[in-house]
Tab-separated table of C-alpha atoms in Angstrom:
chain	number	residue	atom	x	y	z
V	3	MET	CA	-71.556	-27.741	76.344
V	4	GLU	CA	-72.334	-24.876	78.606
V	5	THR	CA	-75.829	-24.404	80.059
V	6	ASP	CA	-78.292	-21.562	80.112
V	7	GLY	CA	-78.153	-20.225	83.691
V	8	ARG	CA	-81.607	-18.771	83.424
V	9	ARG	CA	-83.378	-22.072	82.562
V	10	GLY	CA	-80.863	-24.646	83.697
V	11	GLY	CA	-81.166	-26.539	80.427
V	12	ARG	CA	-78.453	-27.686	78.020
V	13	VAL	CA	-77.706	-25.103	75.346
V	14	THR	CA	-76.926	-26.357	71.935
V	15	LEU	CA	-76.473	-24.914	68.440
V	16	ALA	CA	-80.190	-25.647	67.899
V	17	THR	CA	-81.114	-23.507	70.924
V	18	VAL	CA	-79.444	-20.502	69.445
V	19	ALA	CA	-80.977	-21.116	66.067
V	20	ASP	CA	-84.492	-21.322	67.602
V	21	ALA	CA	-83.940	-18.134	69.618
V	22	LEU	CA	-82.957	-16.189	66.460
V	23	GLY	CA	-85.474	-17.889	64.120
V	24	VAL	CA	-82.668	-18.959	61.685
V	25	SER	CA	-81.346	-22.301	60.534
V	26	ARG	CA	-78.787	-24.405	62.355
V	27	ALA	CA	-76.537	-23.982	59.319
V	28	THR	CA	-76.601	-20.206	59.759
V	29	VAL	CA	-75.341	-20.528	63.464
V	30	SER	CA	-72.698	-23.043	62.361
V	31	ASN	CA	-71.502	-20.697	59.647
V	32	ALA	CA	-71.110	-17.871	62.173
V	33	TYR	CA	-68.359	-20.014	63.779
V	34	ASN	CA	-66.928	-22.145	61.000
V	35	HIS	CA	-67.548	-20.059	57.846
V	36	PRO	CA	-68.009	-16.447	58.780
V	37	GLU	CA	-67.383	-15.321	55.232
V	38	ARG	CA	-70.735	-16.778	54.288
V	39	LEU	CA	-72.813	-14.422	56.505
V	40	SER	CA	-73.042	-10.609	56.570
V	41	SER	CA	-71.167	-9.024	59.469
V	42	THR	CA	-74.536	-7.844	60.860
V	43	LEU	CA	-75.985	-11.355	60.985
V	44	ARG	CA	-72.883	-12.965	62.373
V	45	ASP	CA	-72.783	-10.359	65.132
V	46	ARG	CA	-76.343	-11.168	66.043
V	47	VAL	CA	-75.661	-14.869	66.186
V	48	LEU	CA	-72.583	-14.472	68.318
V	49	HIS	CA	-74.261	-11.942	70.666
V	50	THR	CA	-77.310	-14.302	71.193
V	51	ALA	CA	-75.003	-17.255	71.724
V	52	ARG	CA	-73.147	-15.416	74.473
V	53	GLU	CA	-76.377	-14.425	76.134
V	54	LEU	CA	-77.572	-18.008	76.180
V	55	GLY	CA	-74.183	-19.332	77.367
V	56	TYR	CA	-73.296	-21.196	74.119
V	57	ALA	CA	-69.579	-21.267	73.608
V	58	GLY	CA	-69.671	-22.610	69.995
V	59	PRO	CA	-69.258	-26.003	68.383
V	60	HIS	CA	-66.970	-28.366	70.295
V	61	PRO	CA	-63.603	-28.306	68.555
V	62	LEU	CA	-63.145	-32.102	68.515
V	63	ALA	CA	-66.737	-32.720	67.413
V	64	ALA	CA	-66.322	-30.214	64.609
V	65	THR	CA	-63.074	-31.855	63.623
V	66	LEU	CA	-64.625	-35.334	63.427
V	67	SER	CA	-67.465	-34.075	61.282
V	68	ARG	CA	-65.254	-32.436	58.794
V	69	GLY	CA	-62.671	-35.223	58.718
V	70	ARG	CA	-59.831	-32.731	58.949
V	71	VAL	CA	-58.305	-30.258	61.462
V	72	ASN	CA	-56.794	-27.660	59.136
V	73	ALA	CA	-53.395	-28.192	60.691
V	74	LEU	CA	-49.975	-29.215	59.520
V	75	GLY	CA	-47.562	-31.007	61.864
V	76	LEU	CA	-43.859	-30.260	61.866
V	77	ILE	CA	-41.749	-33.045	63.480
V	78	TYR	CA	-38.309	-32.338	64.726
V	79	GLU	CA	-35.697	-35.022	65.577
V	80	ASP	CA	-33.956	-32.450	67.770
V	81	PRO	CA	-35.418	-30.951	71.000
V	82	MET	CA	-38.161	-28.435	70.146
V	83	SER	CA	-36.117	-25.522	71.470
V	84	PHE	CA	-33.770	-26.084	68.521
V	85	ALA	CA	-36.493	-24.777	66.217
V	86	PHE	CA	-36.220	-21.424	67.909
V	87	SER	CA	-32.430	-21.261	68.595
V	88	ASP	CA	-30.663	-22.616	65.554
V	89	PRO	CA	-30.464	-19.943	62.787
V	90	ALA	CA	-30.971	-22.429	59.964
V	91	ALA	CA	-33.945	-24.121	61.693
V	92	VAL	CA	-35.474	-20.649	62.382
V	93	LEU	CA	-35.394	-19.785	58.704
V	94	PHE	CA	-36.977	-23.193	57.814
V	95	LEU	CA	-39.801	-22.566	60.351
V	96	GLN	CA	-40.337	-19.058	58.847
V	97	GLY	CA	-40.844	-20.689	55.403
V	98	VAL	CA	-43.384	-23.235	56.711
V	99	SER	CA	-45.201	-20.575	58.722
V	100	GLU	CA	-45.588	-18.238	55.736
V	101	VAL	CA	-47.489	-20.935	53.780
V	102	CYS	CA	-49.691	-21.792	56.821
V	103	GLU	CA	-50.510	-18.106	57.304
V	104	HIS	CA	-51.448	-17.692	53.723
V	105	GLU	CA	-53.596	-20.815	53.733
V	106	ASP	CA	-55.118	-20.147	57.124
V	107	LEU	CA	-53.682	-23.329	58.634
V	108	ALA	CA	-52.594	-24.093	62.104
V	109	LEU	CA	-49.020	-25.343	62.637
V	110	VAL	CA	-48.371	-27.988	65.269
V	111	LEU	CA	-44.750	-28.501	66.400
V	112	ILE	CA	-44.113	-32.061	67.479
V	113	SER	CA	-41.120	-33.271	69.450
V	114	GLY	CA	-41.014	-35.805	72.272
V	115	GLY	CA	-39.319	-39.128	72.848
V	116	PRO	CA	-37.820	-41.482	70.260
V	117	ALA	CA	-40.885	-43.820	70.429
V	118	GLY	CA	-42.980	-41.129	68.730
V	119	ALA	CA	-45.703	-41.004	71.341
V	120	VAL	CA	-46.746	-37.399	70.521
V	121	ALA	CA	-46.619	-37.952	66.782
V	122	ARG	CA	-48.969	-40.899	67.069
V	123	VAL	CA	-51.782	-38.793	68.622
V	124	ALA	CA	-51.179	-35.202	67.309
V	125	LEU	CA	-54.328	-33.805	65.628
V	126	VAL	CA	-52.906	-32.859	62.145
V	127	ASP	CA	-53.876	-33.499	58.563
V	128	ALA	CA	-50.377	-33.952	57.155
V	129	VAL	CA	-46.804	-33.840	58.445
V	130	ILE	CA	-43.451	-32.312	57.534
V	131	CYS	CA	-40.638	-34.458	58.923
V	132	TYR	CA	-37.587	-32.306	59.560
V	133	CYS	CA	-35.646	-35.517	60.365
V	134	ASP	CA	-32.432	-36.594	58.856
V	135	VAL	CA	-32.678	-40.149	60.187
V	136	PRO	CA	-33.722	-43.622	59.119
V	137	ILE	CA	-37.365	-44.688	59.538
V	138	ASP	CA	-37.704	-45.068	63.198
V	139	GLY	CA	-39.266	-43.219	66.278
V	140	LYS	CA	-41.405	-40.215	65.165
V	141	LEU	CA	-41.059	-40.877	61.513
V	142	ALA	CA	-42.240	-44.421	61.885
V	143	ALA	CA	-45.301	-43.153	63.827
V	144	VAL	CA	-46.321	-40.962	60.907
V	145	VAL	CA	-45.835	-43.857	58.430
V	146	ASP	CA	-48.061	-46.126	60.665
V	147	ARG	CA	-50.871	-43.560	60.775
V	148	GLY	CA	-51.009	-43.266	56.968
V	149	LEU	CA	-50.888	-39.500	56.972
V	150	PRO	CA	-49.517	-37.595	53.944
V	151	PHE	CA	-45.986	-36.569	54.752
V	152	VAL	CA	-42.908	-34.786	53.370
V	153	VAL	CA	-39.378	-35.550	54.505
V	154	VAL	CA	-36.861	-32.706	54.606
V	155	ASP	CA	-33.174	-33.407	54.497
V	156	GLY	CA	-33.729	-37.070	55.436
V	157	PRO	CA	-34.125	-40.346	53.717
V	158	ARG	CA	-36.219	-40.651	50.530
V	159	LEU	CA	-39.199	-42.765	51.378
V	160	PRO	CA	-41.829	-44.518	49.158
V	161	GLY	CA	-45.039	-42.415	48.803
V	162	ALA	CA	-43.549	-39.432	50.630
V	163	GLY	CA	-42.541	-36.057	49.287
V	164	HIS	CA	-38.931	-35.023	49.689
V	165	VAL	CA	-37.258	-31.654	49.885
V	166	GLY	CA	-33.504	-31.288	50.177
V	167	ILE	CA	-30.246	-30.163	48.555
V	168	ASP	CA	-27.279	-31.781	46.998
V	169	ASP	CA	-25.104	-31.820	50.219
V	170	ARG	CA	-22.295	-33.739	48.487
V	171	ARG	CA	-21.970	-31.193	45.709
V	172	GLY	CA	-21.998	-28.210	48.077
V	173	ALA	CA	-19.352	-29.761	50.248
V	174	ALA	CA	-17.154	-30.578	47.296
V	175	SER	CA	-17.366	-27.011	46.036
V	176	ALA	CA	-16.185	-25.743	49.432
V	177	ALA	CA	-13.233	-28.036	49.541
V	178	ARG	CA	-12.244	-27.362	45.872
V	179	HIS	CA	-12.278	-23.636	46.627
V	180	LEU	CA	-9.703	-24.089	49.421
V	181	LEU	CA	-7.569	-26.564	47.324
V	182	ASP	CA	-7.609	-24.093	44.326
V	183	LEU	CA	-6.293	-21.408	46.664
V	184	GLY	CA	-3.249	-23.656	47.432
V	185	HIS	CA	-4.196	-25.218	50.795
V	186	THR	CA	-2.959	-28.691	51.423
V	187	ARG	CA	-3.372	-29.014	55.163
V	188	LEU	CA	-7.158	-29.029	55.767
V	189	GLY	CA	-9.236	-29.892	58.784
V	190	VAL	CA	-12.976	-30.620	59.102
V	191	LEU	CA	-15.446	-29.514	61.820
V	192	ALA	CA	-18.237	-32.155	61.779
V	193	MET	CA	-21.741	-32.052	63.061
V	194	PRO	CA	-22.435	-35.121	65.322
V	195	LEU	CA	-22.061	-38.172	63.096
V	196	VAL	CA	-23.611	-40.689	65.504
V	197	ASP	CA	-26.207	-39.928	68.195
V	198	ASP	CA	-23.916	-41.006	71.123
V	199	GLU	CA	-22.718	-37.662	72.498
V	200	TRP	CA	-19.110	-38.676	71.577
V	201	GLU	CA	-16.315	-36.143	71.223
V	202	GLY	CA	-12.896	-36.342	69.608
V	203	THR	CA	-11.295	-37.117	66.316
V	204	ALA	CA	-13.572	-39.100	64.060
V	205	ASP	CA	-11.450	-41.826	62.353
V	206	LEU	CA	-12.348	-43.453	59.076
V	207	GLU	CA	-14.431	-46.206	60.764
V	208	ARG	CA	-16.527	-43.648	62.648
V	209	GLN	CA	-17.000	-41.645	59.497
V	210	ASP	CA	-18.345	-44.707	57.727
V	211	ARG	CA	-20.829	-45.208	60.537
V	212	ALA	CA	-22.266	-41.696	60.228
V	213	ARG	CA	-26.067	-42.004	60.885
V	214	TYR	CA	-27.129	-38.637	59.469
V	215	ARG	CA	-27.498	-38.331	55.773
V	216	ALA	CA	-26.396	-34.723	55.564
V	217	CYS	CA	-23.323	-35.398	57.536
V	218	ARG	CA	-22.455	-38.448	55.469
V	219	GLU	CA	-23.002	-36.748	52.171
V	220	ARG	CA	-20.894	-33.670	53.185
V	221	LEU	CA	-18.068	-35.821	54.348
V	222	ILE	CA	-18.160	-37.673	50.997
V	223	GLY	CA	-18.128	-34.329	49.051
V	224	TYR	CA	-15.062	-33.168	51.047
V	225	ARG	CA	-13.344	-36.405	50.483
V	226	GLU	CA	-14.055	-36.701	46.751
V	227	ALA	CA	-12.593	-33.170	46.192
V	228	VAL	CA	-9.432	-33.792	48.368
V	229	GLU	CA	-8.767	-37.186	46.653
V	230	ALA	CA	-9.417	-35.675	43.186
V	231	ALA	CA	-6.688	-33.133	43.941
V	232	GLY	CA	-4.211	-35.957	44.698
V	233	HIS	CA	-4.274	-35.824	48.523
V	234	ARG	CA	-4.971	-38.526	51.017
V	235	TRP	CA	-8.258	-38.236	52.871
V	236	SER	CA	-6.869	-40.105	55.803
V	237	ALA	CA	-4.477	-37.196	56.393
V	238	VAL	CA	-7.382	-34.773	56.889
V	239	PRO	CA	-8.409	-34.662	60.613
V	240	VAL	CA	-12.170	-34.567	61.302
V	241	GLU	CA	-13.133	-33.230	64.700
V	242	GLU	CA	-16.556	-33.952	66.220
V	243	ARG	CA	-18.013	-32.228	69.295
V	244	SER	CA	-21.346	-32.574	71.176
V	245	PRO	CA	-23.900	-31.096	71.662
V	246	TYR	CA	-24.149	-29.362	68.283
V	247	GLY	CA	-23.734	-25.583	68.123
V	248	ARG	CA	-21.281	-22.642	67.993
V	249	ASP	CA	-19.453	-23.758	71.148
V	250	ALA	CA	-18.932	-27.172	69.629
V	251	GLY	CA	-17.283	-25.485	66.645
V	252	ARG	CA	-15.068	-23.439	68.952
V	253	ARG	CA	-13.861	-26.499	70.800
V	254	ALA	CA	-13.358	-28.603	67.648
V	255	ALA	CA	-11.440	-25.836	65.979
V	256	ALA	CA	-9.259	-25.344	69.084
V	257	ALA	CA	-8.204	-28.975	68.822
V	258	LEU	CA	-7.445	-28.649	65.170
V	259	LEU	CA	-5.520	-25.420	65.465
V	260	ALA	CA	-3.396	-27.016	68.270
V	261	ARG	CA	-2.057	-29.636	65.863
V	262	ARG	CA	1.380	-29.431	64.482
V	263	PRO	CA	1.753	-28.924	61.637
V	264	ARG	CA	-1.394	-26.734	61.994
V	265	PRO	CA	-4.098	-26.879	59.343
V	266	THR	CA	-4.175	-23.669	57.169
V	267	ALA	CA	-7.876	-24.144	56.276
V	268	LEU	CA	-10.961	-25.389	58.032
V	269	LEU	CA	-14.123	-26.861	56.475
V	270	ALA	CA	-17.141	-26.490	58.696
V	271	MET	CA	-20.308	-28.531	58.085
V	272	SER	CA	-22.491	-25.508	59.170
V	273	ASP	CA	-22.041	-21.760	59.675
V	274	GLU	CA	-22.633	-22.219	63.404
V	275	LEU	CA	-19.554	-24.419	63.549
V	276	ALA	CA	-17.635	-22.070	61.337
V	277	LEU	CA	-18.485	-19.014	63.536
V	278	GLY	CA	-17.293	-20.997	66.478
V	279	ALA	CA	-14.010	-21.756	64.651
V	280	MET	CA	-13.556	-18.079	63.927
V	281	ALA	CA	-13.770	-17.503	67.729
V	282	ALA	CA	-11.169	-20.261	68.336
V	283	ALA	CA	-8.806	-18.687	65.928
V	284	ALA	CA	-9.092	-15.386	67.700
V	285	ASP	CA	-8.433	-17.198	71.007
V	286	ALA	CA	-5.236	-18.608	69.567
V	287	GLY	CA	-4.120	-15.214	68.245
V	288	LEU	CA	-4.618	-16.214	64.633
V	289	SER	CA	-5.942	-14.100	61.863
V	290	VAL	CA	-8.641	-15.110	59.462
V	291	PRO	CA	-7.814	-15.657	56.628
V	292	GLY	CA	-4.145	-14.631	57.058
V	293	ASP	CA	-3.176	-17.599	59.270
V	294	VAL	CA	-6.176	-19.850	58.683
V	295	SER	CA	-9.073	-19.864	56.159
V	296	ILE	CA	-12.519	-20.920	57.261
V	297	VAL	CA	-15.519	-22.058	55.009
V	298	GLY	CA	-18.965	-22.752	56.400
V	299	PHE	CA	-22.231	-24.286	55.036
V	300	ASP	CA	-25.758	-22.749	55.041
V	301	ASP	CA	-25.297	-18.960	54.638
V	302	VAL	CA	-27.389	-17.965	57.593
V	303	PRO	CA	-27.642	-14.159	58.155
V	304	ALA	CA	-24.783	-14.164	60.733
V	305	ALA	CA	-22.352	-15.448	57.966
V	306	ALA	CA	-22.379	-12.107	56.052
V	307	ASP	CA	-22.259	-10.051	59.226
V	308	ALA	CA	-19.267	-11.904	60.636
V	309	HIS	CA	-15.809	-10.199	60.759
V	310	PRO	CA	-14.403	-11.208	58.375
V	311	ALA	CA	-17.512	-12.079	56.416
V	312	LEU	CA	-17.700	-15.890	56.118
V	313	THR	CA	-17.213	-17.809	52.954
V	314	THR	CA	-19.923	-20.487	52.854
V	315	VAL	CA	-22.225	-22.705	50.856
V	316	ARG	CA	-25.568	-21.060	50.400
V	317	GLN	CA	-28.823	-22.994	50.747
V	318	SER	CA	-32.249	-21.457	51.103
V	319	HIS	CA	-33.713	-22.876	54.368
V	320	ARG	CA	-36.695	-20.588	54.100
V	321	GLU	CA	-37.523	-21.803	50.590
V	322	LYS	CA	-37.017	-25.340	51.849
V	323	GLY	CA	-39.779	-24.766	54.444
V	324	ARG	CA	-42.065	-23.218	51.896
V	325	ARG	CA	-41.662	-26.036	49.419
V	326	ALA	CA	-42.325	-28.684	52.007
V	327	ALA	CA	-45.528	-26.992	53.156
V	328	GLU	CA	-46.702	-26.406	49.624
V	329	LEU	CA	-46.245	-30.088	48.678
V	330	LEU	CA	-48.682	-31.026	51.405
V	331	LEU	CA	-51.305	-28.714	49.932
V	332	ARG	CA	-51.194	-30.547	46.551
V	333	PRO	CA	-52.294	-34.176	47.189
V	334	HIS	CA	-51.480	-35.195	43.548
V	335	ALA	CA	-47.872	-33.976	44.026
V	336	VAL	CA	-47.196	-34.897	47.638
V	337	ALA	CA	-44.779	-37.647	46.622
V	338	ASP	CA	-42.725	-35.254	44.444
V	339	GLU	CA	-39.005	-34.564	45.066
V	340	HIS	CA	-37.561	-31.110	45.211
V	341	ARG	CA	-33.849	-30.592	45.193
V	342	LEU	CA	-32.949	-27.011	45.872
V	343	PRO	CA	-29.705	-25.435	44.503
V	344	VAL	CA	-26.595	-24.770	46.463
V	345	GLU	CA	-23.993	-22.121	45.742
V	346	LEU	CA	-20.490	-21.339	47.016
V	347	VAL	CA	-20.435	-17.716	48.268
V	348	VAL	CA	-16.826	-16.423	48.495
V	349	ARG	CA	-16.313	-13.811	51.126
V	350	ALA	CA	-13.431	-12.553	53.210
V	351	SER	CA	-12.825	-15.565	55.454
V	352	SER	CA	-10.905	-17.574	52.804
V	353	GLY	CA	-7.676	-16.811	51.116
V	354	PRO	CA	-4.376	-18.407	50.124
V	355	PRO	CA	-2.243	-20.293	52.634
V	356	PRO	CA	0.379	-18.183	54.700
V	357	TRP	CA	3.238	-19.193	52.545
V	358	ARG	CA	1.813	-17.827	49.377
């Protein structure tokens, strides 16, 4: 605590209360529950506190006395900068933030090393795990602490809430769309399947080792649609580049478009990869969709603004963030599962193959 410079003594909440002739609860309310005091009385308390050199209740002490900190934690498996740079992650963060603003809660972003050191000590009441990984690292730290938590896009865990989509169904709808248009030579642009910074064509063995649930489910969806149409999945090249992003899509698509015979349609596991693929087609002097059709996944704002506008699978990342935060505000429902809808949005980037 700060001291009263005039008397050299230790200034406490009780000092302020005695100086004003009010109760200690009144002084406490001026800081912690201002709605319980008139604006005039609160101003008097704060003015007197400043004159005496009292800075208010110590945040940690107040936290311990209440047993809560009025803060939600948001854990990312990716570097924290991803939350502010990836379009889908930005939308998700907006959804979480809207709920926190409405409920007057703080939001703590948690990243750090795989051992989960930050997650083990972060001052939060509950946690949203935006982690598409098995139970290790930061996710294990949350489980060990016994905090209420919700997993988004990752594995379903006992006692935890879950928010996600049917990735397999969405991917299958994208593949069927291209197959129905008459395409038989497809290529896939994959997000990283395994966390090893590997680049190249992902063979069937690597596809089977996919660590991330969303990648695994989308591959299965593509595969089921291709095989249901009577084609061999082993004939569909899957290109993987690292690190994830638009440039990875550009480089993966360049490799696919250099193949002979060239694929006439590309399935991208995200819009960022698809937008990179559109740039690669332009680099190769190919028109979209005249020479090659491209379908993404996410429907981020840039998809509709692309030239041509991108056909994609729509999911609401913003609603995903809102649902995750709202689950944590309802203790009786925190273990619920919410599966949000997906929808194929057909735009100008997909059309029949060149020979039709």
